[in-house]
């Protein structure tokens, strides 16, 4: 507007000088008398014309902006306002596009969460229904005395008990997962000898491994490693890794457990050789309720809900650590890394 005013004044003054010179030189008395009355309309016309010429680009971009907002308001969040300017209008267009992108991403995230919830409900229903159906079936056989002898009766009771234990484990895994992913999840941090904790877990795990034809090879040293951790949760994470290795190890086979220490972190590795995974399977391995093809499972080991690795990773992240998989030449190495530095809310 200021620029239009300056241009209009300059052109108007130029016309005044030109018209006065022409009118005086040609002795047009009527023109000289009439000309002062035309100055105001002439100035207004020059100002409006100059203003429209200078603001034509801005008006065009405003129309583009208005059309873009209308398209976005109608639900097309993939649309972007195409205005390439470096002024305030350009920043408005940039912020509109950024707002639309964030809104679009938020909607996609909500849809993914909703899809995940449905998959979670489907997975829970399927995993809980299978052992529950078996329990009801065996109890019905026992209730109607549909067994031939004492041996078959004992087998029915044992199978019912095994299915009940599996059902409890599924519920425990589900409860643990929901507790770990809750915003109120807290750690019971205490000073623990990690070496002693790991050694005790391997002592309890070794007979189970031997029953399934798997040998345990441990390289964990013999020195105490004092850390501030939630011992119950870390034990759960390590146990999940051990049971996962036992399920999917080639039989007979070997599971190697190593513990390494450096200045910043402790690394616990659980390594086994098994059936290779595809890239897609490997990427989904830590997803909740994801299970690899059942043909890889050991027949003598009960199948879980597909939460073991997801729970282990959540526990690691709660301790500001990581859980990663290294898969090379059919050898699976899970690395649980925990920082040595204590957490802020340490409990002595």
CSV table of C-alpha atoms in Angstrom, one decimal:
chain,number,residue,atom,x,y,z
A,1,UNK,CA,0.0,0.0,0.0
A,2,UNK,CA,2.8,2.4,0.8
A,3,UNK,CA,4.6,1.5,-2.4
A,4,UNK,CA,1.3,2.1,-4.3
A,5,UNK,CA,0.9,5.5,-2.6
A,6,UNK,CA,4.5,6.6,-3.6
A,7,UNK,CA,4.0,5.4,-7.2
A,8,UNK,CA,0.6,7.1,-7.5
A,9,UNK,CA,2.0,10.4,-6.1
A,10,UNK,CA,5.0,10.3,-8.5
A,11,UNK,CA,2.9,9.5,-11.6
A,12,UNK,CA,0.2,12.0,-10.6
A,13,UNK,CA,2.9,14.8,-10.2
A,14,UNK,CA,4.4,13.8,-13.5
A,15,UNK,CA,1.0,14.1,-15.2
A,16,UNK,CA,0.4,17.5,-13.5
A,17,UNK,CA,3.7,18.9,-14.8
A,18,UNK,CA,3.1,17.4,-18.3
A,19,UNK,CA,-0.5,18.6,-18.6
A,20,UNK,CA,0.3,22.1,-17.3
A,21,UNK,CA,3.1,22.5,-19.7
A,22,UNK,CA,1.0,21.2,-22.6
A,23,UNK,CA,-2.0,23.3,-21.7
A,24,UNK,CA,0.0,26.5,-21.2
A,25,UNK,CA,2.0,26.0,-24.3
A,26,UNK,CA,-1.0,25.5,-26.5
A,27,UNK,CA,-3.0,28.2,-24.7
A,28,UNK,CA,-5.9,25.9,-23.8
A,29,UNK,CA,-7.5,28.1,-21.2
A,30,UNK,CA,-10.5,25.7,-20.8
A,31,UNK,CA,-8.0,22.9,-20.1
A,32,UNK,CA,-6.1,24.8,-17.5
A,33,UNK,CA,-9.4,25.7,-15.8
A,34,UNK,CA,-10.8,22.2,-15.9
A,35,UNK,CA,-7.6,20.3,-15.0
A,36,UNK,CA,-7.6,21.0,-11.2
A,37,UNK,CA,-11.0,19.3,-10.9
A,38,UNK,CA,-9.5,16.1,-12.5
A,39,UNK,CA,-6.6,15.8,-10.2
A,40,UNK,CA,-8.4,13.9,-7.4
A,41,UNK,CA,-10.1,11.3,-9.8
A,42,UNK,CA,-6.8,10.9,-11.6
A,43,UNK,CA,-4.9,10.3,-8.4
A,44,UNK,CA,-7.5,7.8,-7.1
A,45,UNK,CA,-7.4,5.9,-10.4
A,46,UNK,CA,-3.6,5.7,-10.5
A,47,UNK,CA,-3.5,4.6,-6.9
A,48,UNK,CA,-6.1,1.8,-7.3
A,49,UNK,CA,-4.6,0.6,-10.6
A,50,UNK,CA,-1.1,0.5,-9.1
A,51,UNK,CA,-2.4,-1.2,-5.9
A,52,UNK,CA,-4.2,-3.9,-7.9
A,53,UNK,CA,-1.1,-4.5,-10.1
A,54,UNK,CA,1.2,-4.8,-7.1
A,55,UNK,CA,-1.2,-7.1,-5.1
A,56,UNK,CA,-2.2,-9.3,-8.0
A,57,UNK,CA,0.3,-12.1,-6.9
A,58,UNK,CA,-0.8,-11.8,-3.2
A,59,UNK,CA,-4.5,-12.1,-4.2
A,60,UNK,CA,-3.8,-15.1,-6.4
A,61,UNK,CA,-1.9,-16.8,-3.5
A,62,UNK,CA,-4.8,-15.9,-1.1
A,63,UNK,CA,-7.2,-17.6,-3.5
A,64,UNK,CA,-4.9,-20.6,-3.7
A,65,UNK,CA,-4.7,-20.7,0.1
A,66,UNK,CA,-8.5,-20.4,0.5
A,67,UNK,CA,-9.1,-23.3,-2.0
A,68,UNK,CA,-6.5,-25.4,-0.2
A,69,UNK,CA,-8.1,-24.8,3.2
A,70,UNK,CA,-11.5,-25.7,1.7
A,71,UNK,CA,-10.1,-29.0,0.3
A,72,UNK,CA,-8.4,-29.9,3.6
A,73,UNK,CA,-11.6,-29.0,5.6
A,74,UNK,CA,-13.6,-31.4,3.4
A,75,UNK,CA,-11.4,-34.3,4.7
A,76,UNK,CA,-8.6,-34.6,2.1
A,77,UNK,CA,-5.6,-34.5,4.5
A,78,UNK,CA,-3.2,-35.5,1.7
A,79,UNK,CA,-3.6,-32.1,0.0
A,80,UNK,CA,-0.9,-29.5,0.5
A,81,UNK,CA,-1.1,-25.8,-0.2
A,82,UNK,CA,1.4,-25.0,-3.0
A,83,UNK,CA,2.6,-21.5,-2.2
A,84,UNK,CA,6.3,-20.7,-2.6
A,85,UNK,CA,6.8,-17.4,-0.8
A,86,UNK,CA,9.3,-16.1,1.8
A,87,UNK,CA,6.9,-13.6,3.5
A,88,UNK,CA,4.2,-13.9,6.1
A,89,UNK,CA,1.8,-15.6,3.6
A,90,UNK,CA,4.4,-18.2,2.8
A,91,UNK,CA,4.8,-18.9,6.5
A,92,UNK,CA,1.0,-19.3,6.9
A,93,UNK,CA,1.0,-21.8,4.0
A,94,UNK,CA,3.9,-23.6,5.6
A,95,UNK,CA,2.2,-23.8,9.0
A,96,UNK,CA,-1.1,-25.0,7.4
A,97,UNK,CA,0.8,-27.8,5.6
A,98,UNK,CA,2.6,-28.7,8.8
A,99,UNK,CA,-0.6,-28.8,10.7
A,100,UNK,CA,-2.3,-30.9,8.1
A,101,UNK,CA,0.7,-33.3,8.1
A,102,UNK,CA,0.6,-33.7,11.8
A,103,UNK,CA,-3.2,-34.2,11.8
A,104,UNK,CA,-2.9,-36.7,9.1
A,105,UNK,CA,-0.2,-38.6,11.0
A,106,UNK,CA,-2.2,-38.4,14.2
A,107,UNK,CA,-5.2,-40.0,12.4
A,108,UNK,CA,-3.0,-42.7,10.9
A,109,UNK,CA,-1.6,-43.4,14.4
A,110,UNK,CA,-5.0,-43.6,15.9
A,111,UNK,CA,-6.1,-46.0,13.2
A,112,UNK,CA,-3.0,-48.1,13.8
A,113,UNK,CA,-3.7,-48.1,17.5
A,114,UNK,CA,-7.3,-49.2,16.9
A,115,UNK,CA,-6.1,-51.9,14.5
A,116,UNK,CA,-3.6,-53.0,17.1
A,117,UNK,CA,-6.3,-53.1,19.7
A,118,UNK,CA,-8.5,-55.3,17.5
A,119,UNK,CA,-5.5,-57.6,16.8
A,120,UNK,CA,-4.8,-57.7,20.5
A,121,UNK,CA,-8.4,-58.7,21.4
A,122,UNK,CA,-8.4,-61.3,18.6
A,123,UNK,CA,-5.0,-62.7,19.8
A,124,UNK,CA,-6.2,-62.8,23.4
A,125,UNK,CA,-9.4,-64.5,22.5
A,126,UNK,CA,-7.7,-67.2,20.4
A,127,UNK,CA,-4.9,-67.9,22.9
A,128,UNK,CA,-7.2,-68.1,25.9
A,129,UNK,CA,-9.9,-70.1,24.1
A,130,UNK,CA,-7.7,-72.9,23.1
A,131,UNK,CA,-6.5,-74.1,26.6
A,132,UNK,CA,-9.9,-73.2,28.1
A,133,UNK,CA,-11.7,-75.4,25.5
A,134,UNK,CA,-9.3,-78.3,26.3
A,135,UNK,CA,-9.9,-77.9,30.1
A,136,UNK,CA,-13.6,-77.9,29.6
A,137,UNK,CA,-13.3,-81.0,27.4
A,138,UNK,CA,-11.2,-83.0,29.9
A,139,UNK,CA,-13.4,-81.9,32.9
A,140,UNK,CA,-16.5,-83.1,30.9
A,141,UNK,CA,-14.8,-86.5,30.4
A,142,UNK,CA,-14.0,-86.7,34.0
A,143,UNK,CA,-17.4,-85.6,35.1
A,144,UNK,CA,-19.1,-88.3,33.0
A,145,UNK,CA,-16.6,-90.9,34.0
A,146,UNK,CA,-15.6,-91.3,30.3
A,147,UNK,CA,-12.3,-93.0,31.1
A,148,UNK,CA,-11.4,-96.7,30.8
A,149,UNK,CA,-9.0,-97.2,33.7
A,150,UNK,CA,-7.0,-95.4,36.3
A,151,UNK,CA,-4.1,-94.7,33.9
A,152,UNK,CA,-6.4,-92.8,31.5
A,153,UNK,CA,-8.0,-91.0,34.4
A,154,UNK,CA,-4.5,-89.9,35.6
A,155,UNK,CA,-3.7,-88.8,32.0
A,156,UNK,CA,-6.8,-86.7,31.8
A,157,UNK,CA,-6.1,-85.0,35.1
A,158,UNK,CA,-2.5,-84.3,34.1
A,159,UNK,CA,-3.6,-82.8,30.8
A,160,UNK,CA,-6.2,-80.6,32.5
A,161,UNK,CA,-3.5,-79.4,34.9
A,162,UNK,CA,-1.1,-78.6,32.1
A,163,UNK,CA,-3.7,-76.7,30.2
A,164,UNK,CA,-4.6,-74.8,33.4
A,165,UNK,CA,-0.9,-73.9,33.9
A,166,UNK,CA,-0.7,-72.7,30.3
A,167,UNK,CA,-3.8,-70.6,30.8
A,168,UNK,CA,-2.3,-69.0,33.9
A,169,UNK,CA,0.9,-68.3,32.0
A,170,UNK,CA,-1.0,-66.6,29.2
A,171,UNK,CA,-2.9,-64.4,31.7
A,172,UNK,CA,0.3,-63.6,33.6
A,173,UNK,CA,2.0,-62.6,30.3
A,174,UNK,CA,-1.0,-60.4,29.4
A,175,UNK,CA,-1.1,-58.8,32.8
A,176,UNK,CA,2.7,-58.2,32.8
A,177,UNK,CA,2.5,-56.6,29.3
A,178,UNK,CA,-0.3,-54.3,30.2
A,179,UNK,CA,1.5,-53.3,33.4
A,180,UNK,CA,4.7,-52.6,31.6
A,181,UNK,CA,3.1,-50.5,28.9
A,182,UNK,CA,1.0,-48.5,31.4
A,183,UNK,CA,1.9,-44.8,31.9
A,184,UNK,CA,2.1,-45.5,35.7
A,185,UNK,CA,4.6,-48.3,35.2
A,186,UNK,CA,7.4,-48.1,37.8
A,187,UNK,CA,10.5,-50.0,38.7
A,188,UNK,CA,11.4,-51.3,42.1
A,189,UNK,CA,15.1,-50.4,41.8
A,190,UNK,CA,17.6,-52.0,44.2
A,191,UNK,CA,21.3,-52.7,44.2
A,192,UNK,CA,21.6,-56.2,42.8
A,193,UNK,CA,24.5,-58.5,41.9
A,194,UNK,CA,23.6,-59.1,38.3
A,195,UNK,CA,26.1,-62.0,38.0
A,196,UNK,CA,24.5,-63.8,40.9
A,197,UNK,CA,21.0,-63.2,39.4
A,198,UNK,CA,22.0,-64.5,36.0
A,199,UNK,CA,23.9,-67.5,37.5
A,200,UNK,CA,20.8,-68.5,39.5
A,201,UNK,CA,18.5,-68.2,36.5
A,202,UNK,CA,20.9,-70.5,34.5
A,203,UNK,CA,21.1,-73.0,37.3
A,204,UNK,CA,17.3,-73.3,37.3
A,205,UNK,CA,17.1,-73.3,33.5
A,206,UNK,CA,19.7,-75.9,32.8
A,207,UNK,CA,17.6,-79.0,33.7
A,208,UNK,CA,14.8,-77.8,31.5
A,209,UNK,CA,17.2,-77.4,28.6
A,210,UNK,CA,18.7,-80.8,29.1
A,211,UNK,CA,15.3,-82.4,29.1
A,212,UNK,CA,14.8,-80.9,25.6
A,213,UNK,CA,18.1,-82.0,24.2
A,214,UNK,CA,19.8,-78.6,24.5
A,215,UNK,CA,23.2,-78.0,26.1
A,216,UNK,CA,23.9,-74.7,28.0
A,217,UNK,CA,27.3,-73.0,27.5
A,218,UNK,CA,27.8,-70.0,29.7
A,219,UNK,CA,30.5,-67.4,29.7
A,220,UNK,CA,29.5,-65.0,32.4
A,221,UNK,CA,32.7,-64.6,34.4
A,222,UNK,CA,32.8,-65.1,38.1
A,223,UNK,CA,33.0,-61.5,39.5
A,224,UNK,CA,30.1,-59.7,41.2
A,225,UNK,CA,28.5,-57.0,39.0
A,226,UNK,CA,26.5,-54.6,41.2
A,227,UNK,CA,23.8,-52.7,39.4
A,228,UNK,CA,20.7,-50.7,40.3
A,229,UNK,CA,17.9,-52.6,38.6
A,230,UNK,CA,14.5,-54.1,39.2
A,231,UNK,CA,15.6,-57.6,39.7
A,232,UNK,CA,12.2,-59.2,39.3
A,233,UNK,CA,11.7,-57.6,35.9
A,234,UNK,CA,15.2,-58.2,34.6
A,235,UNK,CA,14.9,-61.8,35.7
A,236,UNK,CA,11.6,-62.0,33.7
A,237,UNK,CA,13.3,-60.5,30.6
A,238,UNK,CA,16.2,-62.9,30.8
A,239,UNK,CA,13.9,-65.9,31.4
A,240,UNK,CA,11.8,-64.9,28.3
A,241,UNK,CA,15.0,-64.8,26.2
A,242,UNK,CA,16.1,-68.2,27.5
A,243,UNK,CA,12.7,-69.8,26.9
A,244,UNK,CA,12.5,-68.3,23.4
A,245,UNK,CA,16.0,-69.7,22.6
A,246,UNK,CA,14.9,-73.1,23.9
A,247,UNK,CA,11.7,-73.1,21.8
A,248,UNK,CA,13.4,-72.4,18.6
A,249,UNK,CA,16.8,-74.0,18.9
A,250,UNK,CA,17.6,-77.0,16.7
A,251,UNK,CA,17.5,-80.2,18.8
A,252,UNK,CA,19.9,-81.4,19.8
A,253,UNK,CA,21.6,-78.1,20.0
A,254,UNK,CA,23.4,-75.5,22.2
A,255,UNK,CA,22.4,-72.2,23.8
A,256,UNK,CA,25.3,-69.9,24.6
A,257,UNK,CA,24.9,-67.2,27.3
A,258,UNK,CA,27.5,-64.5,27.5
A,259,UNK,CA,27.8,-61.4,29.7
A,260,UNK,CA,30.2,-58.6,28.8
A,261,UNK,CA,31.0,-55.4,30.7
A,262,UNK,CA,32.4,-52.1,29.5
A,263,UNK,CA,32.6,-48.6,31.0
A,264,UNK,CA,29.0,-47.7,30.0
A,265,UNK,CA,26.9,-50.8,29.9
A,266,UNK,CA,26.4,-54.5,30.6
A,267,UNK,CA,25.6,-56.8,27.7
A,268,UNK,CA,23.9,-60.1,28.1
A,269,UNK,CA,23.8,-62.3,25.0
A,270,UNK,CA,21.6,-65.3,24.4
A,271,UNK,CA,22.6,-67.2,21.3
A,272,UNK,CA,21.2,-70.3,19.6
A,273,UNK,CA,21.1,-71.9,16.2
A,274,UNK,CA,17.7,-72.4,14.6
A,275,UNK,CA,15.6,-72.3,11.5
A,276,UNK,CA,16.2,-69.1,9.5
A,277,UNK,CA,13.7,-66.3,9.4
A,278,UNK,CA,12.6,-64.2,6.5
A,279,UNK,CA,13.2,-60.4,6.7
A,280,UNK,CA,9.5,-59.8,7.3
A,281,UNK,CA,9.4,-62.3,10.2
A,282,UNK,CA,12.6,-60.8,11.7
A,283,UNK,CA,11.1,-57.3,11.6
A,284,UNK,CA,7.9,-58.5,13.4
A,285,UNK,CA,9.7,-60.6,16.0
A,286,UNK,CA,9.3,-58.0,18.8
A,287,UNK,CA,5.7,-57.2,18.0
A,288,UNK,CA,3.1,-58.1,20.6
A,289,UNK,CA,1.2,-61.4,19.9
A,290,UNK,CA,3.4,-62.2,16.9
A,291,UNK,CA,4.3,-65.8,16.6
A,292,UNK,CA,6.6,-67.4,14.1
A,293,UNK,CA,5.3,-70.5,12.2
A,294,UNK,CA,4.4,-73.2,14.8
A,295,UNK,CA,6.5,-75.7,12.9
A,296,UNK,CA,9.5,-74.1,14.5
A,297,UNK,CA,8.2,-74.7,18.0
A,298,UNK,CA,9.4,-77.6,20.1
A,299,UNK,CA,6.6,-80.1,20.7
A,300,UNK,CA,7.4,-80.5,24.3
A,301,UNK,CA,7.3,-76.8,25.1
A,302,UNK,CA,4.0,-74.9,25.6
A,303,UNK,CA,3.3,-72.1,23.2
A,304,UNK,CA,2.9,-68.7,24.7
A,305,UNK,CA,0.9,-65.7,23.7
A,306,UNK,CA,3.6,-64.1,21.6
A,307,UNK,CA,4.4,-61.6,24.3
A,308,UNK,CA,7.7,-62.9,25.6
A,309,UNK,CA,10.1,-60.8,23.4
A,310,UNK,CA,7.8,-57.7,23.6
A,311,UNK,CA,7.8,-57.9,27.4
A,312,UNK,CA,11.6,-58.3,27.4
A,313,UNK,CA,12.1,-55.3,25.2
A,314,UNK,CA,9.8,-53.2,27.3
A,315,UNK,CA,11.7,-54.1,30.4
A,316,UNK,CA,15.0,-53.2,28.8
A,317,UNK,CA,13.6,-49.8,27.7
A,318,UNK,CA,12.2,-49.1,31.2
A,319,UNK,CA,15.8,-49.5,32.4
A,320,UNK,CA,17.0,-47.2,29.6
A,321,UNK,CA,18.5,-50.2,27.8
A,322,UNK,CA,18.0,-52.0,24.5
A,323,UNK,CA,17.1,-55.4,23.3
A,324,UNK,CA,18.3,-56.2,19.7
A,325,UNK,CA,18.5,-59.3,17.5
A,326,UNK,CA,21.5,-60.2,15.4
A,327,UNK,CA,20.6,-62.9,12.9
A,328,UNK,CA,23.5,-64.3,10.7
A,329,UNK,CA,23.8,-67.7,9.1
A,330,UNK,CA,20.9,-69.2,11.1
A,331,UNK,CA,22.5,-68.1,14.3
A,332,UNK,CA,20.2,-65.9,16.5
A,333,UNK,CA,21.9,-63.6,19.1
A,334,UNK,CA,19.7,-61.5,21.3
A,335,UNK,CA,21.6,-58.7,23.0
A,336,UNK,CA,20.2,-57.2,26.2
A,337,UNK,CA,22.1,-54.0,27.0
A,338,UNK,CA,21.7,-52.2,30.3
A,339,UNK,CA,23.4,-48.9,31.2
A,340,UNK,CA,25.7,-49.0,34.3
A,341,UNK,CA,24.7,-45.5,35.4
A,342,UNK,CA,21.9,-45.7,37.9
A,343,UNK,CA,18.5,-44.3,37.1
A,344,UNK,CA,17.3,-41.1,38.6
A,345,UNK,CA,14.7,-42.6,41.0
A,346,UNK,CA,17.2,-45.1,42.6
A,347,UNK,CA,16.1,-47.0,45.6
A,348,UNK,CA,18.9,-48.2,47.9
